Coordinates of C-alpha atoms and ligand atoms in Angstrom, one line a residue:
X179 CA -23.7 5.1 23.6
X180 CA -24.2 2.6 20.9
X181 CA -22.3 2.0 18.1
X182 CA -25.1 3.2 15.5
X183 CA -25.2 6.8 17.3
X184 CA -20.9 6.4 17.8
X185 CA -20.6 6.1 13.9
X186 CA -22.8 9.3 13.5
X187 CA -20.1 10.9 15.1
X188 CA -17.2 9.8 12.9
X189 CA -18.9 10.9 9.9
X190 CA -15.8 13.9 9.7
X191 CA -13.2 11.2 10.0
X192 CA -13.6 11.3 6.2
X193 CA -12.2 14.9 6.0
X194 CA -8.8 13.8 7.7
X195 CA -5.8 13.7 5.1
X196 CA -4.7 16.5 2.7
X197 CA -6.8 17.7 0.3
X198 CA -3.9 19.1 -2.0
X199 CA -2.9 17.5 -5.3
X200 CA 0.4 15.8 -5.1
X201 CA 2.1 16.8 -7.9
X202 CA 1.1 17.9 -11.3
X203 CA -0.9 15.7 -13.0
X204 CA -0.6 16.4 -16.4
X205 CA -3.8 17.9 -17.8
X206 CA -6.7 18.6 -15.2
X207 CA -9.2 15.8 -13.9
X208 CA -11.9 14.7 -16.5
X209 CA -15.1 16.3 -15.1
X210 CA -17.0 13.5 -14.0
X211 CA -21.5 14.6 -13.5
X212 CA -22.0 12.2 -10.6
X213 CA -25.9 10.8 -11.5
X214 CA -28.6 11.7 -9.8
X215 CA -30.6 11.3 -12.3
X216 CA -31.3 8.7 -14.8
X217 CA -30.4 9.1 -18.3
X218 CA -32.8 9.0 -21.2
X219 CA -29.8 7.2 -23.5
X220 CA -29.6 4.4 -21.7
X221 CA -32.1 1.4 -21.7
X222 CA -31.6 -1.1 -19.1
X223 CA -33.0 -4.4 -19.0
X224 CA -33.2 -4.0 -15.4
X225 CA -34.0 -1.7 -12.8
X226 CA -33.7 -1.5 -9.1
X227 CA -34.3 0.6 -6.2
X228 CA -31.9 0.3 -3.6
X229 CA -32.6 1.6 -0.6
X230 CA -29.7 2.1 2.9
X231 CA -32.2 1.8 5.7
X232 CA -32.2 1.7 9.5
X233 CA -34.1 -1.4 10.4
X234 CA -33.7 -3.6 13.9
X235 CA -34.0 -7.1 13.3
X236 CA -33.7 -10.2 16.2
X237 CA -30.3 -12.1 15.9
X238 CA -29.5 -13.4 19.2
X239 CA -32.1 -14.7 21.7
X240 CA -33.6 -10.9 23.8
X241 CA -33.5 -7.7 22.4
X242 CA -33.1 -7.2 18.6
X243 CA -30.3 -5.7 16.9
X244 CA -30.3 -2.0 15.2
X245 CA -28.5 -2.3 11.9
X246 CA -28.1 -0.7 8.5
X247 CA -29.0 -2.5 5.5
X248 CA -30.0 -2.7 2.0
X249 CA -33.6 -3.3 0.5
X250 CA -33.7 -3.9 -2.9
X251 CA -36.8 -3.7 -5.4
X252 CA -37.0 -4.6 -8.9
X253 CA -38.7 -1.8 -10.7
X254 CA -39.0 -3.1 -14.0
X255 CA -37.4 -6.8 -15.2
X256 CA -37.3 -10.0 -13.8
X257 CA -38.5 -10.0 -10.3
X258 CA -36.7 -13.0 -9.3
X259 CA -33.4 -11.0 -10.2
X260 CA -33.4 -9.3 -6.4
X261 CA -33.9 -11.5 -3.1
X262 CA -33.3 -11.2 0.4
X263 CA -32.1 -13.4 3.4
X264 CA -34.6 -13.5 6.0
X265 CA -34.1 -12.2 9.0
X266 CA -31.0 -10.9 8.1
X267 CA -29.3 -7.7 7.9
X268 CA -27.5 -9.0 5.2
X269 CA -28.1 -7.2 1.8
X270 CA -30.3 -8.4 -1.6
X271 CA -28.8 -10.9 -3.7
X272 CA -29.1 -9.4 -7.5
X273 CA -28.7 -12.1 -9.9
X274 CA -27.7 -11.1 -13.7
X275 CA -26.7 -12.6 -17.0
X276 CA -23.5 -11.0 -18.3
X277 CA -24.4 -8.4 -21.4
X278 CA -27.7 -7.1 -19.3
X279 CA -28.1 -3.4 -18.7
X280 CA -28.7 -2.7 -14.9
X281 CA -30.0 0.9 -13.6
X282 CA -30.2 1.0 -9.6
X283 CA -31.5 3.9 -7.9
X284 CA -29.6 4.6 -4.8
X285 CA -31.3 6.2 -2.1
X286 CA -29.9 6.9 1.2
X287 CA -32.1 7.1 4.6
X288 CA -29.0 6.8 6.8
X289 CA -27.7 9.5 8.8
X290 CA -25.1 9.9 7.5
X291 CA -23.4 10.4 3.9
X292 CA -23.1 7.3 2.0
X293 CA -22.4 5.8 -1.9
X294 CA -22.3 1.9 -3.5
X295 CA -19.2 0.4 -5.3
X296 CA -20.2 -2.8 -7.3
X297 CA -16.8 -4.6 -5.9
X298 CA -15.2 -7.0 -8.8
X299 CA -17.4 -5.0 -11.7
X300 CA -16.0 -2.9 -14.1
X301 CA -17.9 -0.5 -14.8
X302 CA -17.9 3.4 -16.0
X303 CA -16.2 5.9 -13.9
X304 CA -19.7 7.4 -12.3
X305 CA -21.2 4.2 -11.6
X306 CA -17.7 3.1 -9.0
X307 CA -18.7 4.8 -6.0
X308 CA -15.8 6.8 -5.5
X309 CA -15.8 8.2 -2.5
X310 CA -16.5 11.7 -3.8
X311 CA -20.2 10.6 -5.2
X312 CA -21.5 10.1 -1.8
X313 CA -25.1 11.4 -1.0
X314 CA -25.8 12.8 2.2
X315 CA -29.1 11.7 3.8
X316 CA -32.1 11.5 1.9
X317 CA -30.0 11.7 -1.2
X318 CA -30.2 9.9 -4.4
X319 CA -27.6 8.4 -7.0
X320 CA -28.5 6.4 -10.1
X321 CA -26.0 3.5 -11.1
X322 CA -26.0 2.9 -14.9
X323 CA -23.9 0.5 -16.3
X324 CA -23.8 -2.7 -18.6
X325 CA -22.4 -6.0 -16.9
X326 CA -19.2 -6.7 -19.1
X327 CA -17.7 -9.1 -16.3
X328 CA -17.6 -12.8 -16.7
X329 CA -19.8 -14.8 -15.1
X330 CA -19.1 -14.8 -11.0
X331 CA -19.6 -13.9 -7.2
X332 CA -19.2 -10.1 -7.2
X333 CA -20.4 -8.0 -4.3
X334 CA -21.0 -4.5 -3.2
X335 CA -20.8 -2.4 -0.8
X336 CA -20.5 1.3 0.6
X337 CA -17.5 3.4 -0.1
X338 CA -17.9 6.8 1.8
X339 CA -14.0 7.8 2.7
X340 CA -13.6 7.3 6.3
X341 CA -16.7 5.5 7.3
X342 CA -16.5 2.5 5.2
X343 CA -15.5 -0.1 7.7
X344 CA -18.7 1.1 10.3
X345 CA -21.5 1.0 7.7
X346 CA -20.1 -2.0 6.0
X347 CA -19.9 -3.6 10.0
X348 CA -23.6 -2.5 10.8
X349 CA -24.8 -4.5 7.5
X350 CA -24.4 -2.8 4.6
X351 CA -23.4 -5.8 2.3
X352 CA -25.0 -7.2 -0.8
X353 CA -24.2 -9.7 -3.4
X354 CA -24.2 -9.6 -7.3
X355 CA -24.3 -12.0 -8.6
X356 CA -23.4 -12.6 -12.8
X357 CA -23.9 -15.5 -15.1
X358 CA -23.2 -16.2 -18.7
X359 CA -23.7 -18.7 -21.6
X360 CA -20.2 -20.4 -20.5
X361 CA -21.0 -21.1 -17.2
X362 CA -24.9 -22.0 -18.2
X363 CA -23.5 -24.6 -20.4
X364 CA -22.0 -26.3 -17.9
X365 CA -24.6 -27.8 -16.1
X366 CA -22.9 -26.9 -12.4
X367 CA -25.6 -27.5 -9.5
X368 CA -27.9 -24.9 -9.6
X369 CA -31.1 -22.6 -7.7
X370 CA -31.2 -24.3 -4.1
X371 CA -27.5 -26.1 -4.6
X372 CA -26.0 -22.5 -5.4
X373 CA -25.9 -21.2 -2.2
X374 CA -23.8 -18.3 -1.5
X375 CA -21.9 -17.7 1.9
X376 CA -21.3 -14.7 3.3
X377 CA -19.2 -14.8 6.2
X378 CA -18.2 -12.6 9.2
X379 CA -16.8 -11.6 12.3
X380 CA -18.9 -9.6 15.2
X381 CA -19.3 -8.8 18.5
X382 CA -22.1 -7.6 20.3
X383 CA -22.7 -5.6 23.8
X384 CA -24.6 -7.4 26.8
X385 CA -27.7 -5.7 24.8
X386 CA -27.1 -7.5 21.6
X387 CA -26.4 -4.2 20.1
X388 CA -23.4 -4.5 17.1
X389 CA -19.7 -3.5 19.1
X390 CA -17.2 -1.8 16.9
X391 CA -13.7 -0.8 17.9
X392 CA -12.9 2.0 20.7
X393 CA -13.3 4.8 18.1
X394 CA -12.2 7.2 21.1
X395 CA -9.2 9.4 20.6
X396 CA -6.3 7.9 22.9
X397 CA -4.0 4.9 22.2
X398 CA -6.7 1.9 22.1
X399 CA -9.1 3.4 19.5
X400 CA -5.9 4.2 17.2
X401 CA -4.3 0.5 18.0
X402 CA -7.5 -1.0 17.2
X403 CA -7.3 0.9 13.7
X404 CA -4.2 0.0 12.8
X405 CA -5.3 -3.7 13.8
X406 CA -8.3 -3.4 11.9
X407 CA -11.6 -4.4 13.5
X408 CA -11.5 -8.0 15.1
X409 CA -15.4 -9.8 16.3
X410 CA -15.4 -12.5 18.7
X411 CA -18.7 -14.5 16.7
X412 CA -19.1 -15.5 12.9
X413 CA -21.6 -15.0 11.0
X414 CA -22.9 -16.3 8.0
X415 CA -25.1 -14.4 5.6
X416 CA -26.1 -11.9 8.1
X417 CA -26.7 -14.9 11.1
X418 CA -25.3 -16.4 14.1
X419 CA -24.9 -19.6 14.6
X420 CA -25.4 -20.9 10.6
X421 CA -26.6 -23.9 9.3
X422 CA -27.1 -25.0 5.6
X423 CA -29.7 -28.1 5.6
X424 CA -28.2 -29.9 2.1
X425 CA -29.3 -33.0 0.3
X426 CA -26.9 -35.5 -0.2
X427 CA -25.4 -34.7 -3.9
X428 CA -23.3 -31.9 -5.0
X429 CA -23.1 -28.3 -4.4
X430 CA -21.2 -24.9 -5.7
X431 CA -20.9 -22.7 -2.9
X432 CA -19.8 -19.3 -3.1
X433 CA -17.5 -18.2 0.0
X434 CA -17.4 -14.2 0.2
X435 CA -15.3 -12.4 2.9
X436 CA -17.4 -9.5 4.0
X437 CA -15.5 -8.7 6.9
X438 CA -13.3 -5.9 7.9
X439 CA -10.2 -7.8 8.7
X440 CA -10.4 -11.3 9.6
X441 CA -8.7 -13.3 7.2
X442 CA -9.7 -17.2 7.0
X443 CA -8.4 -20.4 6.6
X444 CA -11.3 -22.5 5.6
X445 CA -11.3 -26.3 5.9
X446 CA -13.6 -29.1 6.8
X447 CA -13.0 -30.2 9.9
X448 CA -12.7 -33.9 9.2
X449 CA -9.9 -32.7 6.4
X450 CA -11.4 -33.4 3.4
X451 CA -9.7 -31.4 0.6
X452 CA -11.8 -28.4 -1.1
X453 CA -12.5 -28.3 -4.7
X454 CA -12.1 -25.1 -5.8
X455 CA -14.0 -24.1 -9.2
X456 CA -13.6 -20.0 -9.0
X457 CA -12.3 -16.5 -7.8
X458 CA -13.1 -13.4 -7.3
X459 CA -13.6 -12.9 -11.0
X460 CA -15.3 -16.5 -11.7
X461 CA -14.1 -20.1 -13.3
X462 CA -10.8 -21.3 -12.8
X463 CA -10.0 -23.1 -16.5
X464 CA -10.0 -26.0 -14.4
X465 CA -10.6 -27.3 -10.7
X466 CA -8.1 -27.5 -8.4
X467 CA -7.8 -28.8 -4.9
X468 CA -7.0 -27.2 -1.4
X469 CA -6.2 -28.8 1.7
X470 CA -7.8 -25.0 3.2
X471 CA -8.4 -21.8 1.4
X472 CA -7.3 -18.9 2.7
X473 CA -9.4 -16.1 2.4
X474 CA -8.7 -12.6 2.9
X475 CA -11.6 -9.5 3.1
X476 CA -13.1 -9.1 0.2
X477 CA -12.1 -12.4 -1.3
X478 CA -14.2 -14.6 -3.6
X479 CA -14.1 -18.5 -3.6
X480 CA -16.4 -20.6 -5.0
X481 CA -16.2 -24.7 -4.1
X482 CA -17.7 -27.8 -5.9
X483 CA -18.4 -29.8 -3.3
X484 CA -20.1 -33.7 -3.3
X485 CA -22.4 -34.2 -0.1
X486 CA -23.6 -37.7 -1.8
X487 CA -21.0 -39.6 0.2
X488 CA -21.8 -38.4 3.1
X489 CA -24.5 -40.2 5.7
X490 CA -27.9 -39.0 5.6
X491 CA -28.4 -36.7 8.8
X492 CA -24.8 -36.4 9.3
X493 CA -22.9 -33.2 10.2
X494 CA -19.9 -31.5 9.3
X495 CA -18.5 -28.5 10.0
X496 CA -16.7 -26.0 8.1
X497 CA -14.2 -24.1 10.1
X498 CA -11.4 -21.7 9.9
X499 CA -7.6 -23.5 11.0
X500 CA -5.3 -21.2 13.0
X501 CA -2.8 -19.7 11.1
X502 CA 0.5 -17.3 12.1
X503 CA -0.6 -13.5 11.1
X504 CA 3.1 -12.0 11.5
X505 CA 5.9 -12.6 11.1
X506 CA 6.8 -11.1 14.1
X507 CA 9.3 -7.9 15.1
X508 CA 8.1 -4.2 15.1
X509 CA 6.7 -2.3 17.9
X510 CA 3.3 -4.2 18.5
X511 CA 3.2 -7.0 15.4
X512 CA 4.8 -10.0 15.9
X513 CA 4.7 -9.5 19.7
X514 CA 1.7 -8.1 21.3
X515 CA -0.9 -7.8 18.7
X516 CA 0.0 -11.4 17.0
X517 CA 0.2 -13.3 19.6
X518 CA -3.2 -11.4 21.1
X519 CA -1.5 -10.7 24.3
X520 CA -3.3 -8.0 24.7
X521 CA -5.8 -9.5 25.5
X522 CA -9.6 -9.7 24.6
X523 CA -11.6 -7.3 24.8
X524 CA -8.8 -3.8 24.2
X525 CA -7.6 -4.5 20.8
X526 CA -9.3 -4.5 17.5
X527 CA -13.3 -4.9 18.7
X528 CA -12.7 -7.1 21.8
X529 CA -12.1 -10.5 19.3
X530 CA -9.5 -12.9 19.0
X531 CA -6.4 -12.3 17.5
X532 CA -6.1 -12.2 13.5
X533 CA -5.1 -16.0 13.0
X534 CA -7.0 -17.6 15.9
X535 CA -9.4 -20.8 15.1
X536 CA -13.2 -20.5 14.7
X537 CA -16.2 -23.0 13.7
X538 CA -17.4 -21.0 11.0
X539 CA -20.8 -22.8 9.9
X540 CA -22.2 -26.4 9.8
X541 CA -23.9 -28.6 6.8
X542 CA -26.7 -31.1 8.4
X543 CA -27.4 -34.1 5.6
X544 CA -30.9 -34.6 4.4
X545 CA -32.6 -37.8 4.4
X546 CA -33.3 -38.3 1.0
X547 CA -31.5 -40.8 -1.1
X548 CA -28.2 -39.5 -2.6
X549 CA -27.5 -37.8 -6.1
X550 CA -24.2 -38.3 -8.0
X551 CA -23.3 -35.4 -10.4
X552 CA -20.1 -35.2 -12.4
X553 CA -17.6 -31.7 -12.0
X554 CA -16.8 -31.0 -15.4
X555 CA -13.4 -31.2 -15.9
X556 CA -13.0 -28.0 -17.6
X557 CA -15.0 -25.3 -16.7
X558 CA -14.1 -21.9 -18.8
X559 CA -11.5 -20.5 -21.0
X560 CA -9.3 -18.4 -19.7
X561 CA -6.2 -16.6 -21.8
X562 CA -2.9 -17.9 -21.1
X563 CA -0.6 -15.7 -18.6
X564 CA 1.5 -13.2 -20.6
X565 CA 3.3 -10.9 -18.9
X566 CA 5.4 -10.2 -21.7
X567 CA 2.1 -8.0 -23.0
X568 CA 3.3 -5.7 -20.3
X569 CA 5.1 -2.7 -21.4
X570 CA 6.5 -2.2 -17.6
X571 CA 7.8 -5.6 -17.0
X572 CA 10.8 -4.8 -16.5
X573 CA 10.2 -1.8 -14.3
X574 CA 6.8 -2.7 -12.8
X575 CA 4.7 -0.1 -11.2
X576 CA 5.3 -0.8 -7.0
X577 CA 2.9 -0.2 -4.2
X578 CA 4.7 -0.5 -1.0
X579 CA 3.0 -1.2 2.1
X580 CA 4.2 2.1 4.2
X581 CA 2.8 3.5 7.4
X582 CA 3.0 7.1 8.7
X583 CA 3.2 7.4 12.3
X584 CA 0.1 5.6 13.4
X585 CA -1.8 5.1 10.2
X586 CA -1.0 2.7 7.1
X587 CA -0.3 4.1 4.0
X588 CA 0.0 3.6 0.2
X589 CA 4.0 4.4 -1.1
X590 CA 4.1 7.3 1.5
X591 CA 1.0 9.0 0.9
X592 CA -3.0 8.8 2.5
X593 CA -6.0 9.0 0.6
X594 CA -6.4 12.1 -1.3
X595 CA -10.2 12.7 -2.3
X596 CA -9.2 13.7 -5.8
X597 CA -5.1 13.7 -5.3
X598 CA -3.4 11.3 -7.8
X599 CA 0.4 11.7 -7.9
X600 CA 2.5 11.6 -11.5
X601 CA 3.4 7.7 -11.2
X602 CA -0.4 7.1 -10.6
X603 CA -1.7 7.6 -14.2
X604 CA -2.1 4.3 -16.6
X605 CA -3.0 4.7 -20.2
X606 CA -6.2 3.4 -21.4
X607 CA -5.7 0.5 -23.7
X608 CA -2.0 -0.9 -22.1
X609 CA -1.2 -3.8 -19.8
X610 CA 0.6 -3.2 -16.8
X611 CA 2.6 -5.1 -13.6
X612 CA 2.0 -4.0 -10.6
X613 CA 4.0 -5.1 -7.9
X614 CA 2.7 -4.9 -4.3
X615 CA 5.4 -5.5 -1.8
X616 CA 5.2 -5.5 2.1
X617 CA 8.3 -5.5 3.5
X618 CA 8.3 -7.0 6.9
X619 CA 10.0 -5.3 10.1
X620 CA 9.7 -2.1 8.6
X621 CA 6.8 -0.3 10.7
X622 CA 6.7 0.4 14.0
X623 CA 3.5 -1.2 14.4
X624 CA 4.5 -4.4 13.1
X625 CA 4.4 -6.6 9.9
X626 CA 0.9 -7.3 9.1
X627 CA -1.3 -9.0 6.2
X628 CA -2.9 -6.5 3.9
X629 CA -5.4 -7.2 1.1
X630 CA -4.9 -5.2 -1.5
X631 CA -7.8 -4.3 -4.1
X632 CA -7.6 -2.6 -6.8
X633 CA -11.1 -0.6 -8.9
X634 CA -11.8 -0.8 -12.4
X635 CA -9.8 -3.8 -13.1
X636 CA -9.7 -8.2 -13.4
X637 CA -6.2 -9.1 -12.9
X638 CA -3.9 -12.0 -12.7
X639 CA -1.4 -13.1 -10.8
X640 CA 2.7 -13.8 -11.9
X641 CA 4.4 -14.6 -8.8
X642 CA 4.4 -14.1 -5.3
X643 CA 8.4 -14.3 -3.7
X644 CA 8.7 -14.3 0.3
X645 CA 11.3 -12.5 2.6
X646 CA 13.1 -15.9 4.0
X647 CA 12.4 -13.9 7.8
X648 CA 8.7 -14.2 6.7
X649 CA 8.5 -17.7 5.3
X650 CA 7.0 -19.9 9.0
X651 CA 3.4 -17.2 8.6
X652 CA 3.6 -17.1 4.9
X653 CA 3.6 -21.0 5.2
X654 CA 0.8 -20.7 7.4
X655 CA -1.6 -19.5 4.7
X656 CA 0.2 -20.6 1.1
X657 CA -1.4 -23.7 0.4
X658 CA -5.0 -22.0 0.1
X659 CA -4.1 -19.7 -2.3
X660 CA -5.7 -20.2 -5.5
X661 CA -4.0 -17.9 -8.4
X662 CA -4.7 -19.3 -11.2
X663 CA -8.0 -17.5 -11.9
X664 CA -9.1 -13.4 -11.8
X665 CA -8.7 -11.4 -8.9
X666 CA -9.4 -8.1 -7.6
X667 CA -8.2 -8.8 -4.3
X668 CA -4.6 -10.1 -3.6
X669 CA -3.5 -11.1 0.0
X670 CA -0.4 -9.6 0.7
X671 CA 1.7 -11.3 3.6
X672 CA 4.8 -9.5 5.6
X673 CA 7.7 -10.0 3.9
X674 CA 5.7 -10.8 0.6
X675 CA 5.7 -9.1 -2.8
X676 CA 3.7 -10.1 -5.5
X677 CA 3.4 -9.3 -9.2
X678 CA 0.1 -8.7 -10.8
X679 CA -0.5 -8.4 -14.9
X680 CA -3.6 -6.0 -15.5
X681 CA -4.9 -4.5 -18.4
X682 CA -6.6 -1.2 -18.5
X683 CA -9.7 -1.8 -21.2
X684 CA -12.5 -0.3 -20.5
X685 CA -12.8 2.8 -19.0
X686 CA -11.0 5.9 -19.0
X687 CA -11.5 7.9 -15.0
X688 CA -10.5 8.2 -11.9
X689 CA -10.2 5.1 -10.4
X690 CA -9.5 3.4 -6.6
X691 CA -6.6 0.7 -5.4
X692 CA -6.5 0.3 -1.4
X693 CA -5.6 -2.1 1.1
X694 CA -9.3 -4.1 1.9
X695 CA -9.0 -4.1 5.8
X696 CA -11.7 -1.3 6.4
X697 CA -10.0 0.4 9.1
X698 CA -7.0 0.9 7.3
X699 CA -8.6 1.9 3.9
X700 CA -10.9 4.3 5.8
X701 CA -7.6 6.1 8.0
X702 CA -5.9 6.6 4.6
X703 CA -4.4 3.1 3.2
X704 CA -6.3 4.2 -0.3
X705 CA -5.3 5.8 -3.5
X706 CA -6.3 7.4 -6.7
X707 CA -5.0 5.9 -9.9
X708 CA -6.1 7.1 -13.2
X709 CA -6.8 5.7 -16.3
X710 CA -6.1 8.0 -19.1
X711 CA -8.1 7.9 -22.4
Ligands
LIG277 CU1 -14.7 -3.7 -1.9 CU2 -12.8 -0.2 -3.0 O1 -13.7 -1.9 -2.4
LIG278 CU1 -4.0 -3.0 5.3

């Protein structure tokens, strides 16, 4: 059976979990009219079909592969703002300026139930993709919102509860992409030297059909979940094998983790140091260098990097260093599953262990003569850390890494599909800390990294402090952090807690915060929070 007629299948995954409210929320939820269809109020200065199609497209040498994608169309605006990859199944790019209003009309022609969440946007309750606006097949949802984010790499994605991690693997992954007057005026390397990078992990059957974990009842399919999914191949925006022909001057490139689990530690492999320029939620104030960055799913990073030194036809090659996953104890962690024992092909999609070293893409040097360019020296303005604006500082709000039995979980409790607990409500209009904290040792299957994300928010990050017991893999990873800037995404490692500052500005709704390994978030590692007007 292949894995496209396997993921049918799983489609009532989504229903495990308890549908009861856990504990009284005060008041009931806001009503919420999910959008199907558009609204005469609202103007956009863009507007786009999207479209979740079945399409087979040739990616290794033989048969071609069946995957999922997105087609985008501009309907009315710019027609430059939407482009594809060729012969990829990788998703449109949409390019925006910040302040624009965007209308995209979702339709699904998958089999199965499906809804988009604009990852790193903040944008109105409706317009998230919460789990509980997904459209069955041949369904429709209209996305309205204005883009209020700064300029930077955001992305998006499906969100259906439980089958997130198989539609995002067969290709449903797209990029959006914003820019604003700040960043314009900076004069970074632009069109062709923007290039954006999506990268990957997959493995594929003898028949070049896509391979996803044993989704089987029994103890591998469940071992491979609470692994996460693990290919034995990258790819890079939707391709094997990937290869960026450059000129010899400099280039911003935007690194995006759209894979389910693999976390990366991205260096060149001749050791030149990276020059980092944003994060998830755009500019740093200034650049910074990185021996590696370490990049964890759903991670942004975008690099200013000078090919004019470099020879004209030369090669290098970005690749991602090993690094230690666990910190090891626990049933499975540290011992079996960390140090891959296992064995290829039983665990987590048949790939390599979460740490293991991988060429991850090459650059090939023009022959034209070289360009200099200067990096600005500072690049955007961003407020100075404050956590005293908090009013929970000294009592922060903690998520705590949990698991329950044989799935991961968020304080204790699975994904409810409208559940949200008492101490998950935030006012409208306050800043908060949250504090994420994995304790290591604690689980029976063992410490692992989680990435934790969190909807309808930009945040910053205080301070990260380390179980001593945890310190040789936190090591392993802690000089490619780059915290300076705005996140969505924060890797958490065993034995690691870590302090976040967020304010709640925006909008008032139910909103999402989950770990970004797909197979945990889609067996339960997922919450509700909301934000109250
Ligand atoms: Cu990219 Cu809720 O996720
Ligand atoms: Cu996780």
């Amino acid at each position: 059976m292949t894995f496209l007629k396997q993921i049918g299948r799983r489609r009532f995954l989504g229903m495990l979990g308890g549908t009861a409210l856990m504990g009284a929320v005060p008041g009931t939820l806001p009503s919420v009219q999910a959008a199907s269809t558009a609204s005469a109020a609202f103007t956009p200065d863009l507007e786009i079909e999207l479209r979740a199609v079945q399409e087979s497209i040739p990616l290794l040498p033989g048969a071609p592969t069946s995957v999922w994608r997105y087609r985008g169309k501009v309907l009315n605006g710019d027609a430059w703002a939407v482009t594809h990859h060729p012969d990829s199944p990788l998703g449109p790019v949409i390019r925006v300026h910040r302040g624009m209003r965007v209308r995209i009309h979702f339709i699904n022609e998958l089999p199965q139930p499906s809804v988009v969440h604009w990852h790193g946007l903040i944008v109105p309750e409706a317009a998230d993709g919460h789990p509980r606006f997904a459209v069955g097949p041949g369904g429709r949802y209209v996305y309205e919102f204005e883009v209020i984010n700064r300029a930077g790499t955001y992305w998006f994605h499906p969100h259906p509860h439980g089958m997130t991690g198989p539609q995002v693997y067969a290709g449903l992954t797209g990029l959006f992409i914003v820019s604003d007057d700040e960043e314009q005026a900076l004069g970074l390397p632009a069109g062709e030297h923007d290039v954006s990078l999506v990268i990957q992990d997959r493995s594929f059957t003898r028949d070049n059909q896509l391979q996803y974990i044993g989704s089987g009842p029994g103890m591998m399919g469940m071992m491979s979940s609470m692994t996460g999914f693990l290919g034995d191949r990258i790819h890079v925006n939707g391709r094997p094998d990937y290869m960026l022909a450059a000129e010899r001057r400099p280039y911003r490139l935007r690194l995006v983790n759209g894979s389910n689990s693999r976390i990366y530690k991205l260096a060149w492999y001749d050791g030149t140091p990276l020059t980092v320029i944003g994060t998830d939620g755009g500019l740093l104030a200034v650049p910074v260098s990185r021996p590696y960055v370490t990049l964890a799913p759903s991670e942004r990073i975008e690099l200013w990097v000078d090919f004019s030194a470099r020879a004209a036809g030369e090669t290098i090659n970005l690749v991602s260093l090993p690094f230690v996953a666990s910190s090891g104890g626990g049933m499975m962690g540290g011992g079996m599953m960390g140090r891959g024992m296992m064995g290829r092909g039983m665990m987590g999609g048949g790939g390599p262990a979460q740490g293991s070293a991988f060429p991850v893409l090459k650059v090939r040097m023009g022959q034209g003569a070289a360009v200099s360019e200067k990096l600005p020296g500072k690049l955007a303005s961003i407020p100075a850390l404050n956590p005293q604006q908090a009013h929970n500082l000294n009592a922060p709000r903690s998520i705590h890494v949990t698991s329950s039995g044989m799935r991961w979980s968020l304080n204790g409790r699975v994904f409810e599909m409208e559940g949200v607990a008492n101490d998950e409500v935030v006012r409208l209009g306050t800043t908060e800390v949250w504090e994420f904290v994995n304790e290591a040792g604690m689980h029976m299957m063992g410490p692992m990294p989680h990435p934790l994300h969190v909807h309808g928010v930009q945040f910053r990050i205080i301070d990260r402090r380390v179980h001593p017991s945890a310190m040789a893999a936190w090591r392993s990873v802690s000089d490619g952090h780059v915290d300076g800037g705005w996140k969505d995404t924060v890797l958490v490692m065993p034995g690691e807690r870590v302090r976040v500052l967020m304010r709640f500005e925006s909008f008032p709704g139910l909103f999402l915060y989950h770990c970004h390994n797909l197979e945990h978030e889609d067996m339960g590692m997922m919450r509700n929070f909301l934000i109250k007007a």
